[in-house]
Each structure stands twice: as C-alpha cells, then as structure tokens.
Amino acid sequence: METVLLSTSEQDINKAAEIIKNGGLVGMPTETVYGLGANAMNENAVKSIFIAKGRPQDNPLIVHISDMEMLNVVAREIPALALECAEKFWAGPFTMVLKKTDKIGDCISPNLDTVAVRIPQNKVALEIIKLCGFPLAAPSANTSGSPSPTSPFHVEADLMGKIDAIVYSDECDVGVESTVVSFCENPPRLLRPGGITAEQLREIIPDIVIDKAVLAEPEKGKQVASPGMKYKHYAPQSEVVIVGGSREKAA
Ligand code: AMP
Ligand code: MG
C-alpha cells in the first residue's frame, strides 16, 4: 500500500483523522513513543494493527482518549483512587487498567474483562483523537519486538508501505512507554514501568504493589497480569558487542 506522508498542518491533521475514521492506520506522535493509531471501536481496523506490527494476538492494546467524558465510554466502576491518579498524571505517560464497558470489543483486550486507557499529552495526538470523536488504539508504531520509534523517521524505516499514513512531527518528549497500573485489584498493581515512576505513584498510592514481571523475567508458560510482559521488546537489528575488563582495557 502507499503510505501518505503528512505534516502537522491543520489540513494534514484533518486528513490523518479522516484516514482513521475510514478504518486506516496512521503513525502519529505521542509524548511517549510514536503510536500506530486506529479506531478502537472498529474491529477490522484494530485487527489490521496486529497484522502491520506482527503483534502477538493475546497482547492487549492501550486505548487513547482525549477527555474524561470519553473515559466513561470505555471503562466502568472507576475507583476513586483511579480518578485521583487521572487528576494528577493525565494528560501524560500513565495508563490505567479498569473494568471495560461493552463498547470495548474482544479485539482490544482478548479474553479480558478489562481495558487499558490513557489521555496522551502530545498536542497533535489529542487533536487527532478530538477530530475523530472516538477512542484510538495506539500501540508503538514498530514491528513487534524491535525498539520503539521516537521519531517519524523510525516509523518510516520500519512500516513504510504497511500503514496508511505517517504524521511527521517532533521527536517524542518522554521517549519510553507509559507506566501501566491496574486498578482492578486493591491495592493497585504496577504492571509495566514507564514515564511515571514508582516514587511518583507512591505519593498517591503508598501501598502500590509492583508486579513480579516488572523486576524479573516471568517464568515460561506462566500466566502474567500484563500479557505484553512475557514478550521480547526493544531488540535492535544490529550486532551487539559486549566489552569486558577494566575501564582502560575496554577503552
Ligand atoms: P504497548 O501498546 O505495546 O505499549 O503495550 C501495552 C501494554 O499494556 C502491554 O504490556 C499490555 O500487556 C498492557 N495491557 C494493555 N491492556 C491491558 C489489560 N487490559 N490488562 C493488563 N495489561 C494490559
Ligand atoms: Mg510497543
């Protein structure tokens, strides 16, 4: 397929939103990493994310919303502590796992009754979501397993010809993924480290549990709280040389 190259002009942002409304995939900036945005309510669009990325079928997607009103479209029975965290960390690199509504299909979070959701801070991302008027699924815009893209040129090198468009904007401010916290248990559990630190979270949730999979590789074949944690991430294509010995010898 031809990948349309877009700028951040008003006209091009409108085009990006139109492509997503028509079920397409758009590589777009967020403050964490470049995302691959699609209509979270359109099953075929969501399926095409998994195909373009080669993403394992059981790895659920994060849904991106533009305001608290949209939160009620995707999540239900939201605990007070989650709302407090939203107040403090949104818009920003912070994702909450909550009970999902029936608007969120099985393609977003397969075999789970939960949904992961965040409000991004990046102005271009927010504008695109607002123009669409519905939540976007937006995992990192890269082939699964490889390093996450933090510039549009990374997306171009990896996914050109496999997605409908790329929005060329600045490098990502944060440069790592969002922190994922589950509020479906008490106390809440940190499932994936990211842009918001455990120390920041402890200011609001002093007894937050850090999931085992955050600190050590999960045991093979064992069920993990966050399905994505069992897969390989950030593996570069280049040969890696490890140099040992003293600093002087290594130099
Ligand atoms: P990515 O979109 O590649 O940054 O990955 C999203 C991360 O959030 C993965 O580690 C997923 O396992 C995790 N995640 C997404 N949805 C859920 C959910 N409903 N429950 C638990 N973890 C989730
Ligand atoms: Mg990723």
PDB file of C-alpha atoms and ligand atoms in Angstrom:
ATOM      1  CA  MET A   1       0.000   0.000   0.000  1.00  0.00           C
ATOM      2  CA  GLU A   2       1.036   3.590  -0.471  1.00  0.00           C
ATOM      3  CA  THR A   3       1.876   5.347   2.799  1.00  0.00           C
ATOM      4  CA  VAL A   4       0.780   9.006   2.710  1.00  0.00           C
ATOM      5  CA  LEU A   5       3.267  11.400   4.336  1.00  0.00           C
ATOM      6  CA  LEU A   6       1.594  14.131   6.392  1.00  0.00           C
ATOM      7  CA  SER A   7       2.774  17.259   8.204  1.00  0.00           C
ATOM      8  CA  THR A   8       1.205  18.794  11.332  1.00  0.00           C
ATOM      9  CA  SER A   9      -0.631  21.494   9.326  1.00  0.00           C
ATOM     10  CA  GLU A  10      -4.339  21.812  10.127  1.00  0.00           C
ATOM     11  CA  GLN A  11      -5.186  20.342   6.741  1.00  0.00           C
ATOM     12  CA  ASP A  12      -2.935  17.310   7.234  1.00  0.00           C
ATOM     13  CA  ILE A  13      -4.141  16.648  10.798  1.00  0.00           C
ATOM     14  CA  ASN A  14      -7.668  16.619   9.371  1.00  0.00           C
ATOM     15  CA  LYS A  15      -6.519  14.134   6.726  1.00  0.00           C
ATOM     16  CA  ALA A  16      -4.983  11.899   9.411  1.00  0.00           C
ATOM     17  CA  ALA A  17      -8.302  11.895  11.308  1.00  0.00           C
ATOM     18  CA  GLU A  18     -10.233  11.142   8.098  1.00  0.00           C
ATOM     19  CA  ILE A  19      -7.972   8.147   7.357  1.00  0.00           C
ATOM     20  CA  ILE A  20      -8.577   6.790  10.872  1.00  0.00           C
ATOM     21  CA  LYS A  21     -12.354   7.399  10.566  1.00  0.00           C
ATOM     22  CA  ASN A  22     -12.242   5.306   7.376  1.00  0.00           C
ATOM     23  CA  GLY A  23     -10.629   2.404   9.220  1.00  0.00           C
ATOM     24  CA  GLY A  24      -6.997   3.205   8.322  1.00  0.00           C
ATOM     25  CA  LEU A  25      -3.751   3.080  10.317  1.00  0.00           C
ATOM     26  CA  VAL A  26      -1.777   6.272  10.999  1.00  0.00           C
ATOM     27  CA  GLY A  27       1.712   6.539  12.504  1.00  0.00           C
ATOM     28  CA  MET A  28       1.371   9.541  14.836  1.00  0.00           C
ATOM     29  CA  PRO A  29       3.324  11.279  17.583  1.00  0.00           C
ATOM     30  CA  THR A  30       2.546  10.873  21.274  1.00  0.00           C
ATOM     31  CA  GLU A  31       4.790  12.120  24.098  1.00  0.00           C
ATOM     32  CA  THR A  32       5.877   8.551  24.965  1.00  0.00           C
ATOM     33  CA  VAL A  33       6.715   6.955  21.588  1.00  0.00           C
ATOM     34  CA  TYR A  34       5.259   7.198  18.069  1.00  0.00           C
ATOM     35  CA  GLY A  35       1.926   5.376  18.024  1.00  0.00           C
ATOM     36  CA  LEU A  36       0.059   3.424  15.363  1.00  0.00           C
ATOM     37  CA  GLY A  37      -3.393   4.967  15.679  1.00  0.00           C
ATOM     38  CA  ALA A  38      -6.647   3.248  14.649  1.00  0.00           C
ATOM     39  CA  ASN A  39     -10.333   3.422  15.597  1.00  0.00           C
ATOM     40  CA  ALA A  40     -10.596   1.357  18.803  1.00  0.00           C
ATOM     41  CA  MET A  41     -14.299   0.712  18.063  1.00  0.00           C
ATOM     42  CA  ASN A  42     -13.658  -0.724  14.587  1.00  0.00           C
ATOM     43  CA  GLU A  43     -12.773  -4.409  14.791  1.00  0.00           C
ATOM     44  CA  ASN A  44     -11.219  -4.587  11.313  1.00  0.00           C
ATOM     45  CA  ALA A  45      -9.078  -1.508  11.942  1.00  0.00           C
ATOM     46  CA  VAL A  46      -7.867  -2.996  15.243  1.00  0.00           C
ATOM     47  CA  LYS A  47      -7.121  -6.325  13.540  1.00  0.00           C
ATOM     48  CA  SER A  48      -5.003  -4.542  10.957  1.00  0.00           C
ATOM     49  CA  ILE A  49      -2.814  -3.102  13.761  1.00  0.00           C
ATOM     50  CA  PHE A  50      -1.904  -6.663  14.815  1.00  0.00           C
ATOM     51  CA  ILE A  51      -1.109  -7.570  11.192  1.00  0.00           C
ATOM     52  CA  ALA A  52       1.012  -4.463  10.426  1.00  0.00           C
ATOM     53  CA  LYS A  53       3.050  -4.884  13.625  1.00  0.00           C
ATOM     54  CA  GLY A  54       3.174  -8.696  13.660  1.00  0.00           C
ATOM     55  CA  ARG A  55       1.892  -8.319  17.240  1.00  0.00           C
ATOM     56  CA  PRO A  56       1.032 -11.462  19.253  1.00  0.00           C
ATOM     57  CA  GLN A  57      -2.770 -11.875  19.237  1.00  0.00           C
ATOM     58  CA  ASP A  58      -3.094 -12.045  23.019  1.00  0.00           C
ATOM     59  CA  ASN A  59      -1.231  -8.782  23.726  1.00  0.00           C
ATOM     60  CA  PRO A  60      -3.946  -6.223  24.576  1.00  0.00           C
ATOM     61  CA  LEU A  61      -3.856  -2.653  23.255  1.00  0.00           C
ATOM     62  CA  ILE A  62      -3.981   0.655  25.115  1.00  0.00           C
ATOM     63  CA  VAL A  63      -6.949   2.856  24.234  1.00  0.00           C
ATOM     64  CA  HIS A  64      -6.188   6.585  23.905  1.00  0.00           C
ATOM     65  CA  ILE A  65      -8.857   9.139  24.805  1.00  0.00           C
ATOM     66  CA  SER A  66      -8.942  12.941  24.769  1.00  0.00           C
ATOM     67  CA  ASP A  67     -11.006  13.739  27.881  1.00  0.00           C
ATOM     68  CA  MET A  68     -12.729  12.328  30.980  1.00  0.00           C
ATOM     69  CA  GLU A  69     -16.060  12.105  29.168  1.00  0.00           C
ATOM     70  CA  MET A  70     -14.569   9.515  26.807  1.00  0.00           C
ATOM     71  CA  LEU A  71     -13.313   7.559  29.827  1.00  0.00           C
ATOM     72  CA  ASN A  72     -16.898   6.583  30.643  1.00  0.00           C
ATOM     73  CA  VAL A  73     -17.352   5.238  27.120  1.00  0.00           C
ATOM     74  CA  VAL A  74     -14.572   2.667  27.610  1.00  0.00           C
ATOM     75  CA  ALA A  75     -14.438   1.978  31.389  1.00  0.00           C
ATOM     76  CA  ARG A  76     -16.930   1.348  34.204  1.00  0.00           C
ATOM     77  CA  GLU A  77     -16.935   1.248  38.024  1.00  0.00           C
ATOM     78  CA  ILE A  78     -13.910   3.527  38.161  1.00  0.00           C
ATOM     79  CA  PRO A  79     -12.472   3.601  41.725  1.00  0.00           C
ATOM     80  CA  ALA A  80     -11.895   6.959  43.454  1.00  0.00           C
ATOM     81  CA  LEU A  81      -8.149   6.285  43.619  1.00  0.00           C
ATOM     82  CA  ALA A  82      -8.029   5.876  39.837  1.00  0.00           C
ATOM     83  CA  LEU A  83      -9.771   9.234  39.405  1.00  0.00           C
ATOM     84  CA  GLU A  84      -7.239  10.806  41.774  1.00  0.00           C
ATOM     85  CA  CYS A  85      -4.380   9.389  39.673  1.00  0.00           C
ATOM     86  CA  ALA A  86      -6.058  10.622  36.481  1.00  0.00           C
ATOM     87  CA  GLU A  87      -6.252  14.103  38.003  1.00  0.00           C
ATOM     88  CA  LYS A  88      -2.538  14.001  38.874  1.00  0.00           C
ATOM     89  CA  PHE A  89      -0.951  12.174  35.903  1.00  0.00           C
ATOM     90  CA  TRP A  90      -3.232  12.909  32.919  1.00  0.00           C
ATOM     91  CA  ALA A  91      -2.633  14.081  30.328  1.00  0.00           C
ATOM     92  CA  GLY A  92       0.622  12.118  30.411  1.00  0.00           C
ATOM     93  CA  PRO A  93       2.559   8.823  30.225  1.00  0.00           C
ATOM     94  CA  PHE A  94       0.255   6.961  32.597  1.00  0.00           C
ATOM     95  CA  THR A  95      -2.103   4.088  31.680  1.00  0.00           C
ATOM     96  CA  MET A  96      -4.855   2.697  33.908  1.00  0.00           C
ATOM     97  CA  VAL A  97      -6.292  -0.809  33.614  1.00  0.00           C
ATOM     98  CA  LEU A  98     -10.006  -0.647  34.511  1.00  0.00           C
ATOM     99  CA  LYS A  99     -13.149  -2.756  34.028  1.00  0.00           C
ATOM    100  CA  LYS A 100     -14.255  -2.409  30.416  1.00  0.00           C
ATOM    101  CA  THR A 101     -17.677  -1.441  29.036  1.00  0.00           C
ATOM    102  CA  ASP A 102     -19.385  -3.469  26.299  1.00  0.00           C
ATOM    103  CA  LYS A 103     -18.204  -0.814  23.793  1.00  0.00           C
ATOM    104  CA  ILE A 104     -14.703  -2.323  24.026  1.00  0.00           C
ATOM    105  CA  GLY A 105     -14.546  -5.422  21.880  1.00  0.00           C
ATOM    106  CA  ASP A 106     -12.559  -8.584  22.391  1.00  0.00           C
ATOM    107  CA  CYS A 107     -10.069  -7.462  19.735  1.00  0.00           C
ATOM    108  CA  ILE A 108      -8.731  -4.706  22.056  1.00  0.00           C
ATOM    109  CA  SER A 109      -8.188  -6.854  25.159  1.00  0.00           C
ATOM    110  CA  PRO A 110      -8.656 -10.503  24.149  1.00  0.00           C
ATOM    111  CA  ASN A 111     -10.069 -12.775  26.878  1.00  0.00           C
ATOM    112  CA  LEU A 112     -10.004  -9.973  29.484  1.00  0.00           C
ATOM    113  CA  ASP A 113     -12.880  -8.008  31.040  1.00  0.00           C
ATOM    114  CA  THR A 114     -10.567  -5.025  31.448  1.00  0.00           C
ATOM    115  CA  VAL A 115      -9.272  -2.186  29.281  1.00  0.00           C
ATOM    116  CA  ALA A 116      -6.055  -0.155  29.454  1.00  0.00           C
ATOM    117  CA  VAL A 117      -6.649   3.569  28.871  1.00  0.00           C
ATOM    118  CA  ARG A 118      -4.777   6.869  28.912  1.00  0.00           C
ATOM    119  CA  ILE A 119      -5.013  10.531  27.868  1.00  0.00           C
ATOM    120  CA  PRO A 120      -1.838  11.471  25.973  1.00  0.00           C
ATOM    121  CA  GLN A 121      -0.278  14.898  26.429  1.00  0.00           C
ATOM    122  CA  ASN A 122       1.027  15.400  22.893  1.00  0.00           C
ATOM    123  CA  LYS A 123      -0.990  18.187  21.207  1.00  0.00           C
ATOM    124  CA  VAL A 124      -1.073  16.501  17.784  1.00  0.00           C
ATOM    125  CA  ALA A 125      -2.289  13.204  19.301  1.00  0.00           C
ATOM    126  CA  LEU A 126      -5.012  14.993  21.287  1.00  0.00           C
ATOM    127  CA  GLU A 127      -6.120  16.936  18.224  1.00  0.00           C
ATOM    128  CA  ILE A 128      -6.429  13.762  16.135  1.00  0.00           C
ATOM    129  CA  ILE A 129      -8.458  11.976  18.852  1.00  0.00           C
ATOM    130  CA  LYS A 130     -10.752  15.028  19.244  1.00  0.00           C
ATOM    131  CA  LEU A 131     -11.339  15.233  15.492  1.00  0.00           C
ATOM    132  CA  CYS A 132     -12.164  11.516  15.393  1.00  0.00           C
ATOM    133  CA  GLY A 133     -14.525  11.775  18.378  1.00  0.00           C
ATOM    134  CA  PHE A 134     -13.829   8.157  19.410  1.00  0.00           C
ATOM    135  CA  PRO A 135     -11.003   6.407  21.311  1.00  0.00           C
ATOM    136  CA  LEU A 136      -7.918   5.301  19.388  1.00  0.00           C
ATOM    137  CA  ALA A 137      -5.960   2.109  19.875  1.00  0.00           C
ATOM    138  CA  ALA A 138      -2.340   3.195  19.514  1.00  0.00           C
ATOM    139  CA  PRO A 139       0.492   0.771  20.308  1.00  0.00           C
ATOM    140  CA  SER A 140       4.029   1.759  19.356  1.00  0.00           C
ATOM    141  CA  ALA A 141       4.409   2.173  15.586  1.00  0.00           C
ATOM    142  CA  ASN A 142       7.025  -0.534  15.092  1.00  0.00           C
ATOM    143  CA  THR A 143       7.341  -4.198  14.218  1.00  0.00           C
ATOM    144  CA  SER A 144       6.705  -6.125  17.445  1.00  0.00           C
ATOM    145  CA  GLY A 145       9.898  -6.911  19.317  1.00  0.00           C
ATOM    146  CA  SER A 146      12.037  -4.131  17.844  1.00  0.00           C
ATOM    147  CA  PRO A 147      12.905  -0.804  19.525  1.00  0.00           C
ATOM    148  CA  SER A 148      10.074   1.692  19.898  1.00  0.00           C
ATOM    149  CA  PRO A 149      10.067   4.627  17.448  1.00  0.00           C
ATOM    150  CA  THR A 150      10.668   8.071  18.922  1.00  0.00           C
ATOM    151  CA  SER A 151      10.783   9.960  15.613  1.00  0.00           C
ATOM    152  CA  PRO A 152       8.715   9.755  12.406  1.00  0.00           C
ATOM    153  CA  PHE A 153      11.830   8.605  10.562  1.00  0.00           C
ATOM    154  CA  HIS A 154      11.946   5.449  12.721  1.00  0.00           C
ATOM    155  CA  VAL A 155       8.337   4.744  11.700  1.00  0.00           C
ATOM    156  CA  GLU A 156       9.185   5.377   8.049  1.00  0.00           C
ATOM    157  CA  ALA A 157      12.161   2.967   8.163  1.00  0.00           C
ATOM    158  CA  ASP A 158      10.069   0.218   9.762  1.00  0.00           C
ATOM    159  CA  LEU A 159       6.493   0.469   8.449  1.00  0.00           C
ATOM    160  CA  MET A 160       6.586   2.334   5.113  1.00  0.00           C
ATOM    161  CA  GLY A 161       4.181   0.566   2.714  1.00  0.00           C
ATOM    162  CA  LYS A 162       2.438  -1.306   5.565  1.00  0.00           C
ATOM    163  CA  ILE A 163       0.335   1.554   7.011  1.00  0.00           C
ATOM    164  CA  ASP A 164      -1.885   4.268   5.502  1.00  0.00           C
ATOM    165  CA  ALA A 165      -0.064   7.407   6.679  1.00  0.00           C
ATOM    166  CA  ILE A 166       2.659   8.880   8.882  1.00  0.00           C
ATOM    167  CA  VAL A 167       2.358  12.287  10.605  1.00  0.00           C
ATOM    168  CA  TYR A 168       5.794  13.942  10.683  1.00  0.00           C
ATOM    169  CA  SER A 169       6.192  15.800  13.966  1.00  0.00           C
ATOM    170  CA  ASP A 170       8.946  16.353  16.555  1.00  0.00           C
ATOM    171  CA  GLU A 171      10.829  13.686  18.488  1.00  0.00           C
ATOM    172  CA  CYS A 172       8.927  12.299  21.485  1.00  0.00           C
ATOM    173  CA  ASP A 173       9.457  14.215  24.762  1.00  0.00           C
ATOM    174  CA  VAL A 174       9.394  11.196  27.099  1.00  0.00           C
ATOM    175  CA  GLY A 175      10.848   8.557  24.748  1.00  0.00           C
ATOM    176  CA  VAL A 176       9.714   5.499  26.750  1.00  0.00           C
ATOM    177  CA  GLU A 177       6.300   3.843  27.076  1.00  0.00           C
ATOM    178  CA  SER A 178       3.600   4.780  29.576  1.00  0.00           C
ATOM    179  CA  THR A 179       3.511   3.288  33.071  1.00  0.00           C
ATOM    180  CA  VAL A 180       0.682   0.736  33.320  1.00  0.00           C
ATOM    181  CA  VAL A 181      -1.198   0.370  36.642  1.00  0.00           C
ATOM    182  CA  SER A 182      -4.127  -1.977  37.271  1.00  0.00           C
ATOM    183  CA  PHE A 183      -6.942  -0.595  39.434  1.00  0.00           C
ATOM    184  CA  CYS A 184      -8.869  -3.866  39.159  1.00  0.00           C
ATOM    185  CA  GLU A 185      -7.386  -5.029  42.445  1.00  0.00           C
ATOM    186  CA  ASN A 186      -6.805  -3.454  45.822  1.00  0.00           C
ATOM    187  CA  PRO A 187      -4.185  -2.135  46.364  1.00  0.00           C
ATOM    188  CA  PRO A 188      -3.464  -1.274  42.711  1.00  0.00           C
ATOM    189  CA  ARG A 189      -0.639  -3.082  40.931  1.00  0.00           C
ATOM    190  CA  LEU A 190       2.100  -1.623  38.717  1.00  0.00           C
ATOM    191  CA  LEU A 191       2.232  -3.874  35.626  1.00  0.00           C
ATOM    192  CA  ARG A 192       4.746  -2.092  33.413  1.00  0.00           C
ATOM    193  CA  PRO A 193       7.352   0.562  34.269  1.00  0.00           C
ATOM    194  CA  GLY A 194       7.336   3.724  32.160  1.00  0.00           C
ATOM    195  CA  GLY A 195       7.257   7.525  32.077  1.00  0.00           C
ATOM    196  CA  ILE A 196       5.720   7.904  35.583  1.00  0.00           C
ATOM    197  CA  THR A 197       7.961   6.465  38.301  1.00  0.00           C
ATOM    198  CA  ALA A 198       7.027   4.203  41.234  1.00  0.00           C
ATOM    199  CA  GLU A 199       8.052   7.070  43.563  1.00  0.00           C
ATOM    200  CA  GLN A 200       5.581   9.426  41.890  1.00  0.00           C
ATOM    201  CA  LEU A 201       2.854   6.792  42.185  1.00  0.00           C
ATOM    202  CA  ARG A 202       3.577   6.145  45.872  1.00  0.00           C
ATOM    203  CA  GLU A 203       2.682   9.771  46.638  1.00  0.00           C
ATOM    204  CA  ILE A 204      -0.914   8.842  45.832  1.00  0.00           C
ATOM    205  CA  ILE A 205      -0.859   5.042  46.316  1.00  0.00           C
ATOM    206  CA  PRO A 206       1.616   4.397  49.195  1.00  0.00           C
ATOM    207  CA  ASP A 207       0.900   0.643  49.168  1.00  0.00           C
ATOM    208  CA  ILE A 208       1.059   0.094  45.395  1.00  0.00           C
ATOM    209  CA  VAL A 209       2.170  -3.453  44.506  1.00  0.00           C
ATOM    210  CA  ILE A 210       4.996  -3.832  41.981  1.00  0.00           C
ATOM    211  CA  ASP A 211       4.229  -6.883  39.826  1.00  0.00           C
ATOM    212  CA  LYS A 212       6.933  -9.577  39.774  1.00  0.00           C
ATOM    213  CA  ALA A 213       7.157  -9.339  35.973  1.00  0.00           C
ATOM    214  CA  VAL A 214       8.405  -5.745  36.304  1.00  0.00           C
ATOM    215  CA  LEU A 215      11.509  -6.790  38.237  1.00  0.00           C
ATOM    216  CA  ALA A 216      12.330 -10.226  36.802  1.00  0.00           C
ATOM    217  CA  GLU A 217      11.697 -12.215  33.650  1.00  0.00           C
ATOM    218  CA  PRO A 218       8.398 -14.092  34.041  1.00  0.00           C
ATOM    219  CA  GLU A 219       8.593 -17.909  34.180  1.00  0.00           C
ATOM    220  CA  LYS A 220       7.984 -19.565  30.789  1.00  0.00           C
ATOM    221  CA  GLY A 221       4.379 -20.663  30.281  1.00  0.00           C
ATOM    222  CA  LYS A 222       3.140 -18.936  33.464  1.00  0.00           C
ATOM    223  CA  GLN A 223       0.202 -16.534  33.265  1.00  0.00           C
ATOM    224  CA  VAL A 224       1.208 -12.873  33.677  1.00  0.00           C
ATOM    225  CA  ALA A 225      -1.004  -9.972  34.815  1.00  0.00           C
ATOM    226  CA  SER A 226       0.045  -7.892  31.794  1.00  0.00           C
ATOM    227  CA  PRO A 227       0.258 -10.166  28.719  1.00  0.00           C
ATOM    228  CA  GLY A 228       2.785  -7.889  26.983  1.00  0.00           C
ATOM    229  CA  MET A 229       5.377  -8.515  29.722  1.00  0.00           C
ATOM    230  CA  LYS A 230       6.108 -12.040  28.517  1.00  0.00           C
ATOM    231  CA  TYR A 231       7.275 -10.928  25.056  1.00  0.00           C
ATOM    232  CA  LYS A 232      10.658  -9.711  23.849  1.00  0.00           C
ATOM    233  CA  HIS A 233      10.903  -5.936  23.423  1.00  0.00           C
ATOM    234  CA  TYR A 234      13.402  -3.334  22.223  1.00  0.00           C
ATOM    235  CA  ALA A 235      15.675  -5.806  20.385  1.00  0.00           C
ATOM    236  CA  PRO A 236      17.866  -3.934  17.853  1.00  0.00           C
ATOM    237  CA  GLN A 237      18.804  -5.495  14.494  1.00  0.00           C
ATOM    238  CA  SER A 238      22.485  -4.561  14.875  1.00  0.00           C
ATOM    239  CA  GLU A 239      25.208  -6.819  16.216  1.00  0.00           C
ATOM    240  CA  VAL A 240      25.925  -6.039  19.876  1.00  0.00           C
ATOM    241  CA  VAL A 241      29.499  -6.334  21.151  1.00  0.00           C
ATOM    242  CA  ILE A 242      29.993  -6.658  24.907  1.00  0.00           C
ATOM    243  CA  VAL A 243      33.374  -5.375  26.080  1.00  0.00           C
ATOM    244  CA  GLY A 244      34.580  -6.634  29.471  1.00  0.00           C
ATOM    245  CA  GLY A 245      37.587  -5.947  31.700  1.00  0.00           C
ATOM    246  CA  SER A 246      38.834  -2.725  33.295  1.00  0.00           C
ATOM    247  CA  ARG A 247      37.734   0.664  32.038  1.00  0.00           C
ATOM    248  CA  GLU A 248      41.160   1.339  30.496  1.00  0.00           C
ATOM    249  CA  LYS A 249      41.321  -2.033  28.721  1.00  0.00           C
ATOM    250  CA  ALA A 250      37.754  -1.684  27.490  1.00  0.00           C
ATOM    251  CA  ALA A 251      38.541   1.760  26.091  1.00  0.00           C
TER     252      ALA A 251
HETATM  253  P1  AMP B   1       2.137  -1.359  24.070  1.00  0.00           P
HETATM  254  O1  AMP B   1       0.870  -0.899  23.450  1.00  0.00           O
HETATM  255  O2  AMP B   1       2.931  -2.227  23.164  1.00  0.00           O
HETATM  256  O3  AMP B   1       2.897  -0.276  24.719  1.00  0.00           O
HETATM  257  O4  AMP B   1       1.732  -2.364  25.232  1.00  0.00           O
HETATM  258  C1  AMP B   1       0.636  -2.193  26.059  1.00  0.00           C
HETATM  259  C2  AMP B   1       0.953  -2.835  27.379  1.00  0.00           C
HETATM  260  O5  AMP B   1      -0.191  -2.701  28.223  1.00  0.00           O
HETATM  261  C3  AMP B   1       1.271  -4.320  27.268  1.00  0.00           C
HETATM  262  O6  AMP B   1       2.299  -4.666  28.171  1.00  0.00           O
HETATM  263  C4  AMP B   1      -0.051  -4.957  27.648  1.00  0.00           C
HETATM  264  O7  AMP B   1       0.114  -6.236  28.202  1.00  0.00           O
HETATM  265  C5  AMP B   1      -0.593  -3.973  28.666  1.00  0.00           C
HETATM  266  N1  AMP B   1      -2.058  -4.003  28.704  1.00  0.00           N
HETATM  267  C6  AMP B   1      -2.907  -3.496  27.781  1.00  0.00           C
HETATM  268  N2  AMP B   1      -4.182  -3.760  28.123  1.00  0.00           N
HETATM  269  C7  AMP B   1      -4.139  -4.456  29.278  1.00  0.00           C
HETATM  270  C8  AMP B   1      -5.124  -5.023  30.129  1.00  0.00           C
HETATM  271  N3  AMP B   1      -6.425  -4.913  29.860  1.00  0.00           N
HETATM  272  N4  AMP B   1      -4.709  -5.684  31.236  1.00  0.00           N
HETATM  273  C9  AMP B   1      -3.391  -5.791  31.521  1.00  0.00           C
HETATM  274  N5  AMP B   1      -2.408  -5.274  30.763  1.00  0.00           N
HETATM  275  C10 AMP B   1      -2.767  -4.619  29.657  1.00  0.00           C
HETATM  276 MG    MG B   2       5.443  -1.452  21.800  1.00  0.00          MG
END
